[in-house]
């Protein structure tokens, strides 16, 4: 399955404004929302943090009984310059299940041109990160001794053991939480940057609170009518592009002349059940690994998100087809080797997908979208959603977003391909679409993109020249154990 300006006085507020450039524009907010200095993983800078109580059920905002509020974690990276602009940039992470505090390193990549002149606000969406993360036993999906059915059974036990009211964890409620954060921090109009699922959340906020949005930047765009589990055709198109690029590269074609047939052979072999005995890539001890369809195809699908990672796939597929599974298993283990804090909130993911996407994941759509990379997931999801038992959330008819929007897409993206951005733009009055030909899932941190973000935020009425995105090079293929070609 596939993450307190604690000053109570005016003196403290004014002192903060003098010490931290860019905090001055929110002076009036400090008396309303107490924050404190904090350090979080991934960023060396001192930041400001806030714990903001919000209603668990916005239909009952006055509820004060314990358990009827959620403590939202908010991280503020103050602008670096004096006299910063009053409109901050709110960052909405992906997933659903990823937290704002888990993507803080983008301050030094995607946001490096924006931060000098604007506060950047990261919200841990309800049910993620430091906002009451809804998760199961860490590393459950990485236990190579378990079958897919055994993993699902453990997930069902986790779901049933949870006391969380999953129906409260919707995109609409998360959008209301953003508004509570904006009000608590005393900002006027805000800018929104959303990545992947964050683009769905950003669009929901812009439609619910149109008067409070100055601009939106949407990267890896989810269309309003997109059903997240229905990604088979897009993922297959990305895999076909990769195979085609290998075939067009003389060195790759020479190294892996039968790549497509080898991949199809692995899929067939794993489909019949395959247990591999090999030295554990971490410990060198002999272990038995159940290579299931979900493990094989989930790993391939995940690697397609990043072209640099995807171009290792021919080597991994060829090695596995020759009976040498160690490189593939080592790559598979990368997920388990990440820290538990960095893992996505599994139950939050299911709460959103089961309520908002599964009602639209009809048998007809499942049949038309059928493809190997997502087939196992499509098979397993209904049972998990039955255990979640959340009421269906109707898809609202999308209204037109009037604020200027910059939409970024990677042409190699296996989940939010450029046609998704084009579909979303149909409901936007002032949309600019940019596509990067050699990029996968996420553009903002690459090449000239950070400069384009700043240019758009400073002058959203001007046309952004995205031709420089064509200069982001395609990574080289890995042709042997030594790694990618120079």
Coordinates of C-alpha atoms in Angstrom, one line a residue:
X1 CA 0.0 0.0 0.0
X2 CA 1.5 2.3 -1.6
X3 CA 3.7 11.4 4.0
X4 CA 4.0 28.2 19.2
X5 CA 5.2 32.0 18.3
X6 CA 4.9 31.2 22.1
X7 CA 4.9 34.9 22.9
X8 CA 1.8 36.0 24.8
X9 CA 2.7 39.7 24.9
X10 CA 3.0 42.5 22.3
X11 CA 6.6 42.8 23.4
X12 CA 7.3 39.3 22.4
X13 CA 5.6 39.9 19.0
X14 CA 7.7 42.9 18.3
X15 CA 10.9 41.2 19.4
X16 CA 10.1 38.3 17.0
X17 CA 9.6 40.8 14.1
X18 CA 13.0 42.3 14.8
X19 CA 14.8 38.9 15.0
X20 CA 13.1 37.0 12.2
X21 CA 12.8 38.8 8.8
X22 CA 9.4 38.2 7.2
X23 CA 7.5 37.7 10.4
X24 CA 6.5 41.3 10.6
X25 CA 3.5 40.9 8.3
X26 CA 1.9 38.5 10.9
X27 CA 2.5 40.6 14.0
X28 CA -1.2 41.0 14.7
X29 CA -1.6 37.3 14.5
X30 CA 0.8 36.3 17.3
X31 CA -1.7 37.4 20.0
X32 CA -4.2 35.0 18.4
X33 CA -2.1 32.0 17.7
X34 CA 0.8 31.2 20.0
X35 CA 3.8 29.6 18.3
X36 CA 7.2 28.5 19.4
X37 CA 10.6 28.0 18.0
X38 CA 11.3 24.5 16.7
X39 CA 13.8 22.4 14.8
X40 CA 12.5 19.6 12.6
X41 CA 14.3 16.8 10.7
X42 CA 15.5 17.8 7.2
X43 CA 16.0 21.5 7.9
X44 CA 18.8 23.2 9.8
X45 CA 17.1 26.5 10.1
X46 CA 15.1 27.5 13.2
X47 CA 11.4 27.4 12.3
X48 CA 8.2 28.4 14.1
X49 CA 5.7 25.8 15.1
X50 CA 2.0 25.9 16.1
X51 CA -0.4 23.4 17.6
X52 CA -3.9 24.5 16.5
X53 CA -7.0 22.7 17.8
X54 CA -9.7 22.3 15.2
X55 CA -13.1 20.5 15.4
X56 CA -13.0 16.9 14.6
X57 CA -16.5 17.3 13.1
X58 CA -16.8 20.8 11.6
X59 CA -20.6 20.4 11.7
X60 CA -20.2 20.7 15.5
X61 CA -17.5 23.4 15.8
X62 CA -18.4 24.1 19.4
X63 CA -17.7 20.6 20.7
X64 CA -15.3 20.7 23.5
X65 CA -15.3 17.1 24.8
X66 CA -11.9 15.4 24.7
X67 CA -11.4 13.6 21.5
X68 CA -13.7 15.9 19.5
X69 CA -10.9 18.2 18.4
X70 CA -7.7 17.5 16.5
X71 CA -4.4 19.3 17.3
X72 CA -3.1 20.4 13.9
X73 CA 0.7 20.8 13.6
X74 CA 1.7 23.8 11.5
X75 CA 5.3 24.7 10.6
X76 CA 6.1 28.3 9.5
X77 CA 9.4 29.1 7.7
X78 CA 9.5 32.9 8.0
X79 CA 10.6 34.9 4.9
X80 CA 14.3 35.7 5.0
X81 CA 14.2 39.3 4.0
X82 CA 12.9 42.4 5.8
X83 CA 9.7 43.8 4.4
X84 CA 8.5 40.5 3.0
X85 CA 5.3 40.3 1.1
X86 CA 2.1 39.8 3.2
X87 CA 0.8 36.8 1.2
X88 CA 2.4 33.6 2.3
X89 CA 2.7 30.3 0.4
X90 CA 0.9 27.4 2.0
X91 CA 2.4 24.0 1.1
X92 CA 0.0 21.0 0.8
X93 CA 1.7 17.6 0.7
X94 CA 0.7 14.6 -1.3
X95 CA -0.5 11.1 -0.6
X96 CA -3.1 11.3 0.8
X97 CA -1.0 10.5 3.9
X98 CA 2.1 12.7 3.6
X99 CA 2.6 15.5 6.1
X100 CA 3.9 19.0 5.6
X101 CA 6.6 18.4 8.2
X102 CA 7.8 15.5 6.1
X103 CA 8.5 17.6 3.0
X104 CA 10.3 20.4 4.7
X105 CA 13.5 19.8 2.7
X106 CA 11.8 21.4 -0.3
X107 CA 12.6 24.7 1.4
X108 CA 16.1 24.3 0.0
X109 CA 15.0 23.0 -3.4
X110 CA 11.7 24.0 -4.8
X111 CA 11.2 26.9 -2.5
X112 CA 14.7 28.4 -2.5
X113 CA 13.7 31.3 -4.7
X114 CA 10.3 31.9 -3.0
X115 CA 11.4 31.9 0.7
X116 CA 13.4 35.1 0.7
X117 CA 10.2 37.2 0.2
X118 CA 7.4 35.1 1.6
X119 CA 6.6 33.1 4.7
X120 CA 6.1 29.4 3.8
X121 CA 3.5 27.5 5.8
X122 CA 3.5 23.7 6.0
X123 CA 0.4 22.0 7.4
X124 CA 0.3 18.4 8.6
X125 CA -3.1 17.5 7.3
X126 CA -5.4 15.9 9.9
X127 CA -4.4 12.3 10.3
X128 CA -0.8 12.7 9.1
X129 CA 2.6 13.4 10.6
X130 CA 2.4 15.4 13.9
X131 CA -1.4 15.9 13.5
X132 CA -2.5 12.6 15.0
X133 CA -1.0 10.3 12.4
X134 CA -3.3 7.4 11.4
X135 CA -1.0 4.5 10.8
X136 CA -0.5 0.8 11.3
X137 CA 2.5 -1.3 12.5
X138 CA 5.6 0.1 10.9
X139 CA 7.2 -2.0 8.1
X140 CA 4.2 -4.3 7.8
X141 CA 4.2 -4.1 4.0
X142 CA 8.0 -4.8 4.0
X143 CA 7.9 -8.1 5.8
X144 CA 9.0 -10.3 2.9
X145 CA 7.8 -13.5 4.7
X146 CA 4.1 -12.4 4.4
X147 CA 1.8 -12.9 1.4
X148 CA -0.3 -10.1 0.0
X149 CA -3.4 -11.7 1.7
X150 CA -1.6 -11.9 5.1
X151 CA -0.6 -8.2 4.8
X152 CA -4.2 -7.3 4.0
X153 CA -5.5 -9.4 7.0
X154 CA -3.1 -7.5 9.3
X155 CA -4.3 -4.2 7.8
X156 CA -7.9 -5.1 8.5
X157 CA -7.0 -6.0 12.1
X158 CA -5.3 -2.6 12.4
X159 CA -8.3 -0.8 11.0
X160 CA -10.7 -2.6 13.4
X161 CA -8.4 -1.8 16.4
X162 CA -8.3 1.9 15.6
X163 CA -10.7 4.2 17.5
X164 CA -10.4 7.0 14.9
X165 CA -13.7 8.2 13.4
X166 CA -12.5 7.7 9.8
X167 CA -15.5 9.6 8.3
X168 CA -14.1 12.8 9.7
X169 CA -10.9 12.6 7.6
X170 CA -12.0 13.9 4.3
X171 CA -10.6 16.4 1.8
X172 CA -13.4 18.9 2.6
X173 CA -12.6 18.8 6.3
X174 CA -8.9 19.2 5.5
X175 CA -9.7 22.3 3.4
X176 CA -11.6 23.7 6.4
X177 CA -8.6 23.1 8.5
X178 CA -6.5 25.2 6.1
X179 CA -8.9 28.1 6.6
X180 CA -8.6 27.7 10.3
X181 CA -4.8 28.0 10.0
X182 CA -5.0 31.0 7.8
X183 CA -7.3 32.8 10.3
X184 CA -5.2 31.8 13.3
X185 CA -2.0 33.1 11.8
X186 CA -3.7 36.4 10.7
X187 CA -3.0 36.2 7.0
X188 CA -5.2 37.8 4.4
X189 CA -5.1 36.2 0.9
X190 CA -2.7 33.2 0.6
X191 CA -1.0 31.4 -2.2
X192 CA -1.2 27.6 -2.3
X193 CA 1.4 25.1 -3.6
X194 CA 0.1 21.5 -3.8
X195 CA 1.9 18.4 -4.9
X196 CA 0.0 15.3 -6.2
X197 CA -2.9 14.7 -3.8
X198 CA -2.1 18.2 -2.5
X199 CA -3.4 19.5 -5.8
X200 CA -6.8 18.0 -5.0
X201 CA -6.8 19.6 -1.6
X202 CA -5.7 22.9 -3.0
X203 CA -8.5 23.0 -5.6
X204 CA -11.0 22.1 -2.9
X205 CA -9.8 25.0 -0.7
X206 CA -9.9 27.4 -3.6
X207 CA -13.5 26.4 -4.4
X208 CA -14.6 26.6 -0.8
X209 CA -12.9 29.9 0.0
X210 CA -12.3 31.7 -3.3
X211 CA -12.0 35.1 -1.7
X212 CA -9.0 34.0 0.3
X213 CA -6.8 32.7 -2.5
X214 CA -4.4 34.9 -4.4
X215 CA -2.8 32.1 -6.6
X216 CA -2.3 28.4 -6.9
X217 CA 0.7 26.4 -8.0
X218 CA -0.3 22.8 -8.7
X219 CA 2.5 20.2 -9.4
X220 CA 1.6 16.7 -10.6
X221 CA -2.0 17.7 -11.0
X222 CA -5.0 15.5 -10.0
X223 CA -8.1 16.4 -12.1
X224 CA -11.3 17.0 -10.3
X225 CA -12.9 13.8 -11.6
X226 CA -9.8 11.7 -11.2
X227 CA -10.2 8.4 -9.4
X228 CA -6.9 7.8 -7.7
X229 CA -6.9 4.0 -7.8
X230 CA -7.7 4.1 -11.5
X231 CA -4.2 4.7 -12.8
X232 CA -3.6 1.6 -14.9
X233 CA -3.5 3.3 -18.3
X234 CA -1.2 6.1 -17.2
X235 CA 1.2 3.8 -15.4
X236 CA 1.3 1.4 -18.4
X237 CA 1.9 4.4 -20.7
X238 CA 4.9 5.5 -18.5
X239 CA 6.3 1.9 -18.6
X240 CA 5.9 1.7 -22.3
X241 CA 7.7 5.0 -22.7
X242 CA 10.6 3.7 -20.6
X243 CA 10.9 0.5 -22.7
X244 CA 10.7 2.6 -25.8
X245 CA 13.5 4.9 -24.6
X246 CA 15.7 1.9 -23.8
X247 CA 15.1 0.5 -27.3
X248 CA 16.0 3.9 -28.8
X249 CA 19.3 4.1 -26.8
X250 CA 21.9 2.0 -28.6
X251 CA 23.7 1.0 -25.3
X252 CA 20.5 0.1 -23.5
X253 CA 19.2 -1.8 -26.5
X254 CA 22.4 -3.8 -26.8
X255 CA 22.5 -4.6 -23.0
X256 CA 18.8 -5.6 -22.8
X257 CA 17.6 -6.6 -26.3
X258 CA 14.7 -8.7 -24.8
X259 CA 13.6 -6.3 -22.1
X260 CA 9.8 -6.4 -22.7
X261 CA 9.7 -10.1 -23.0
X262 CA 11.8 -10.5 -19.8
X263 CA 9.4 -8.2 -17.9
X264 CA 6.4 -10.1 -19.1
X265 CA 8.1 -13.3 -18.1
X266 CA 8.7 -12.1 -14.6
X267 CA 5.1 -11.0 -14.2
X268 CA 3.8 -14.4 -15.3
X269 CA 6.3 -16.2 -13.0
X270 CA 5.4 -14.2 -10.0
X271 CA 1.7 -14.6 -10.8
X272 CA 2.1 -18.3 -10.2
X273 CA 3.8 -17.8 -6.9
X274 CA 7.5 -17.4 -6.4
X275 CA 9.7 -17.8 -3.3
X276 CA 13.3 -16.7 -3.7
X277 CA 16.1 -17.9 -1.5
X278 CA 19.0 -15.4 -1.4
X279 CA 21.4 -13.5 0.9
X280 CA 19.5 -10.7 2.5
X281 CA 20.9 -7.5 0.9
X282 CA 21.1 -5.9 4.4
X283 CA 22.6 -8.7 6.5
X284 CA 23.9 -11.2 4.0
X285 CA 22.1 -14.0 5.9
X286 CA 20.2 -16.5 3.7
X287 CA 16.4 -15.7 3.7
X288 CA 13.3 -16.7 1.8
X289 CA 11.5 -13.9 0.1
X290 CA 7.9 -14.3 -1.2
X291 CA 8.0 -12.3 -4.4
X292 CA 4.3 -11.4 -4.9
X293 CA 2.6 -9.5 -7.6
X294 CA 2.2 -6.5 -5.3
X295 CA 5.9 -6.5 -4.4
X296 CA 7.1 -6.8 -8.0
X297 CA 4.7 -4.5 -9.7
X298 CA 4.5 -2.1 -6.7
X299 CA 8.2 -1.6 -6.8
X300 CA 8.2 -1.0 -10.6
X301 CA 5.3 1.4 -10.3
X302 CA 7.1 3.4 -7.6
X303 CA 10.3 3.6 -9.5
X304 CA 8.5 5.1 -12.5
X305 CA 7.8 8.3 -10.4
X306 CA 11.4 9.4 -10.9
X307 CA 13.1 9.0 -14.2
X308 CA 16.5 8.7 -12.5
X309 CA 15.1 5.7 -10.6
X310 CA 13.2 4.4 -13.6
X311 CA 16.3 4.1 -15.7
X312 CA 17.6 1.5 -13.3
X313 CA 14.7 -0.7 -14.0
X314 CA 16.1 -2.4 -17.2
X315 CA 19.1 -3.6 -15.2
X316 CA 16.9 -4.8 -12.3
X317 CA 14.4 -6.6 -14.7
X318 CA 17.2 -8.2 -16.7
X319 CA 19.1 -9.3 -13.5
X320 CA 15.9 -10.9 -12.1
X321 CA 15.1 -12.6 -15.4
X322 CA 18.5 -14.2 -15.2
X323 CA 17.8 -15.4 -11.7
X324 CA 19.8 -12.8 -9.8
X325 CA 17.1 -11.1 -7.7
X326 CA 19.4 -9.4 -5.2
X327 CA 19.5 -6.0 -6.9
X328 CA 15.7 -5.9 -7.2
X329 CA 15.2 -7.0 -3.6
X330 CA 17.7 -4.4 -2.4
X331 CA 15.7 -1.7 -4.3
X332 CA 12.5 -3.0 -2.8
X333 CA 14.0 -2.7 0.7
X334 CA 14.6 1.0 0.4
X335 CA 11.0 1.6 1.6
X336 CA 11.6 -0.4 4.8
X337 CA 14.9 1.3 5.4
X338 CA 13.3 4.7 5.6
X339 CA 12.5 5.9 9.1
X340 CA 9.0 5.2 10.5
X341 CA 8.4 9.0 10.9
X342 CA 8.8 9.4 7.1
X343 CA 6.3 6.7 6.2
X344 CA 2.9 7.7 4.9
X345 CA -0.2 7.5 7.1
X346 CA -1.8 4.3 5.8
X347 CA -5.2 4.7 7.5
X348 CA -5.6 8.3 6.4
X349 CA -4.9 7.2 2.9
X350 CA -7.6 4.6 3.1
X351 CA -10.0 7.0 4.8
X352 CA -9.8 9.5 1.9
X353 CA -9.7 7.0 -0.9
X354 CA -12.4 4.7 0.4
X355 CA -14.8 7.6 0.9
X356 CA -14.1 9.7 -2.1
X357 CA -12.7 7.5 -4.8
X358 CA -14.0 4.0 -4.3
X359 CA -17.7 5.0 -4.9
X360 CA -16.5 6.1 -8.4
X361 CA -14.3 3.1 -9.0
X362 CA -17.0 1.2 -10.8
X363 CA -16.7 -2.3 -12.4
X364 CA -16.8 -0.6 -15.8
X365 CA -13.9 1.7 -14.9
X366 CA -11.9 -1.1 -13.3
X367 CA -12.3 -3.1 -16.6
X368 CA -11.3 -0.2 -18.8
X369 CA -8.4 0.8 -16.7
X370 CA -7.0 -2.7 -16.2
X371 CA -3.2 -2.9 -16.4
X372 CA -0.6 -5.1 -14.7
X373 CA 1.0 -2.4 -12.6
X374 CA -2.2 -1.5 -10.7
X375 CA -4.2 -4.7 -11.0
X376 CA -3.2 -6.2 -7.6
X377 CA -4.0 -2.9 -5.9
X378 CA -7.4 -2.7 -7.5
X379 CA -8.1 -6.2 -6.4
X380 CA -7.1 -5.6 -2.8
X381 CA -8.6 -2.2 -2.2
X382 CA -12.4 -3.1 -2.0
X383 CA -11.8 -5.5 0.9
X384 CA -9.8 -2.9 2.8
X385 CA -12.5 -0.3 2.2
X386 CA -15.2 -2.6 3.5
X387 CA -13.2 -2.8 6.7
X388 CA -12.9 1.0 6.8
X389 CA -16.7 1.3 6.5
X390 CA -16.7 5.0 5.7
X391 CA -19.8 6.7 4.1
X392 CA -19.4 7.7 0.5
X393 CA -18.6 11.3 -0.2
X394 CA -20.3 12.6 -3.3
X395 CA -18.1 14.3 -5.9
X396 CA -19.2 18.0 -6.0
X397 CA -19.6 19.6 -9.4
X398 CA -16.4 21.6 -10.0
X399 CA -16.9 25.3 -10.0
X400 CA -14.6 27.7 -11.9
X401 CA -11.5 28.8 -10.0
X402 CA -10.9 32.5 -10.7
X403 CA -7.5 32.9 -9.1
X404 CA -4.5 32.5 -11.4
X405 CA -3.2 29.0 -11.5
X406 CA 0.2 27.5 -12.6
X407 CA 0.0 23.8 -13.5
X408 CA 3.2 21.8 -13.7
X409 CA 3.4 18.3 -15.2
X410 CA 6.1 15.7 -16.0
X411 CA 5.6 14.0 -19.3
X412 CA 6.8 10.7 -17.8
X413 CA 4.5 10.8 -14.8
X414 CA 2.8 7.4 -14.2
X415 CA 0.0 8.8 -12.0
X416 CA -0.7 12.4 -12.9
X417 CA 0.1 12.6 -16.5
X418 CA -0.2 16.0 -18.4
X419 CA -3.7 15.2 -19.6
X420 CA -4.8 15.3 -16.0
X421 CA -3.7 18.9 -15.7
X422 CA -5.4 19.8 -19.0
X423 CA -8.7 18.3 -17.5
X424 CA -8.3 20.4 -14.4
X425 CA -7.6 23.6 -16.3
X426 CA -11.0 23.4 -18.0
X427 CA -12.4 24.6 -14.7
X428 CA -9.9 27.5 -14.2
X429 CA -10.4 31.0 -15.6
X430 CA -6.7 31.9 -15.6
X431 CA -4.6 28.7 -16.0
X432 CA -1.1 28.3 -17.4
X433 CA 0.1 24.7 -18.1
X434 CA 3.7 23.8 -18.3
X435 CA 5.1 20.3 -19.0
X436 CA 8.7 19.0 -18.6
X437 CA 9.5 16.3 -21.2
X438 CA 12.1 14.4 -19.1
X439 CA 10.4 14.6 -15.7
X440 CA 8.2 12.2 -13.8
X441 CA 6.1 12.9 -10.7
X442 CA 7.0 16.4 -9.5
X443 CA 8.6 19.3 -11.3
X444 CA 9.0 22.1 -8.8
X445 CA 12.4 21.2 -7.4
X446 CA 14.1 20.5 -10.8
X447 CA 16.1 22.7 -13.2
X448 CA 14.7 26.2 -13.6
X449 CA 11.4 25.4 -11.9
X450 CA 12.2 27.2 -8.6
X451 CA 12.8 30.4 -10.6
X452 CA 9.5 29.9 -12.4
X453 CA 7.6 29.5 -9.1
X454 CA 9.0 32.8 -7.9
X455 CA 8.2 34.6 -11.2
X456 CA 4.6 33.4 -11.2
X457 CA 4.1 34.4 -7.5
X458 CA 5.5 37.8 -8.1
X459 CA 3.6 38.5 -11.3
X460 CA 0.7 36.0 -11.7
X461 CA -0.8 38.1 -14.4
X462 CA 2.2 37.6 -16.7
X463 CA 2.8 34.6 -19.0
X464 CA 5.4 32.2 -17.6
X465 CA 8.0 31.1 -20.1
X466 CA 8.5 27.4 -19.3
X467 CA 10.8 26.6 -22.3
X468 CA 13.7 26.2 -19.9
X469 CA 12.0 23.0 -18.5
X470 CA 13.0 21.4 -21.8
X471 CA 16.6 21.7 -20.7
X472 CA 16.2 19.3 -17.8
X473 CA 18.2 16.3 -19.1
X474 CA 17.1 12.7 -19.3
X475 CA 19.1 10.5 -16.9
X476 CA 21.3 7.8 -18.3
X477 CA 20.4 4.1 -18.1
X478 CA 22.1 1.7 -15.7
X479 CA 23.9 -0.9 -17.8
X480 CA 25.6 -2.9 -15.1
X481 CA 26.2 -3.2 -11.3
X482 CA 28.5 -0.1 -11.3
X483 CA 25.4 2.1 -11.7
X484 CA 24.2 4.5 -14.4
X485 CA 26.3 5.5 -17.3
X486 CA 28.4 8.7 -16.7

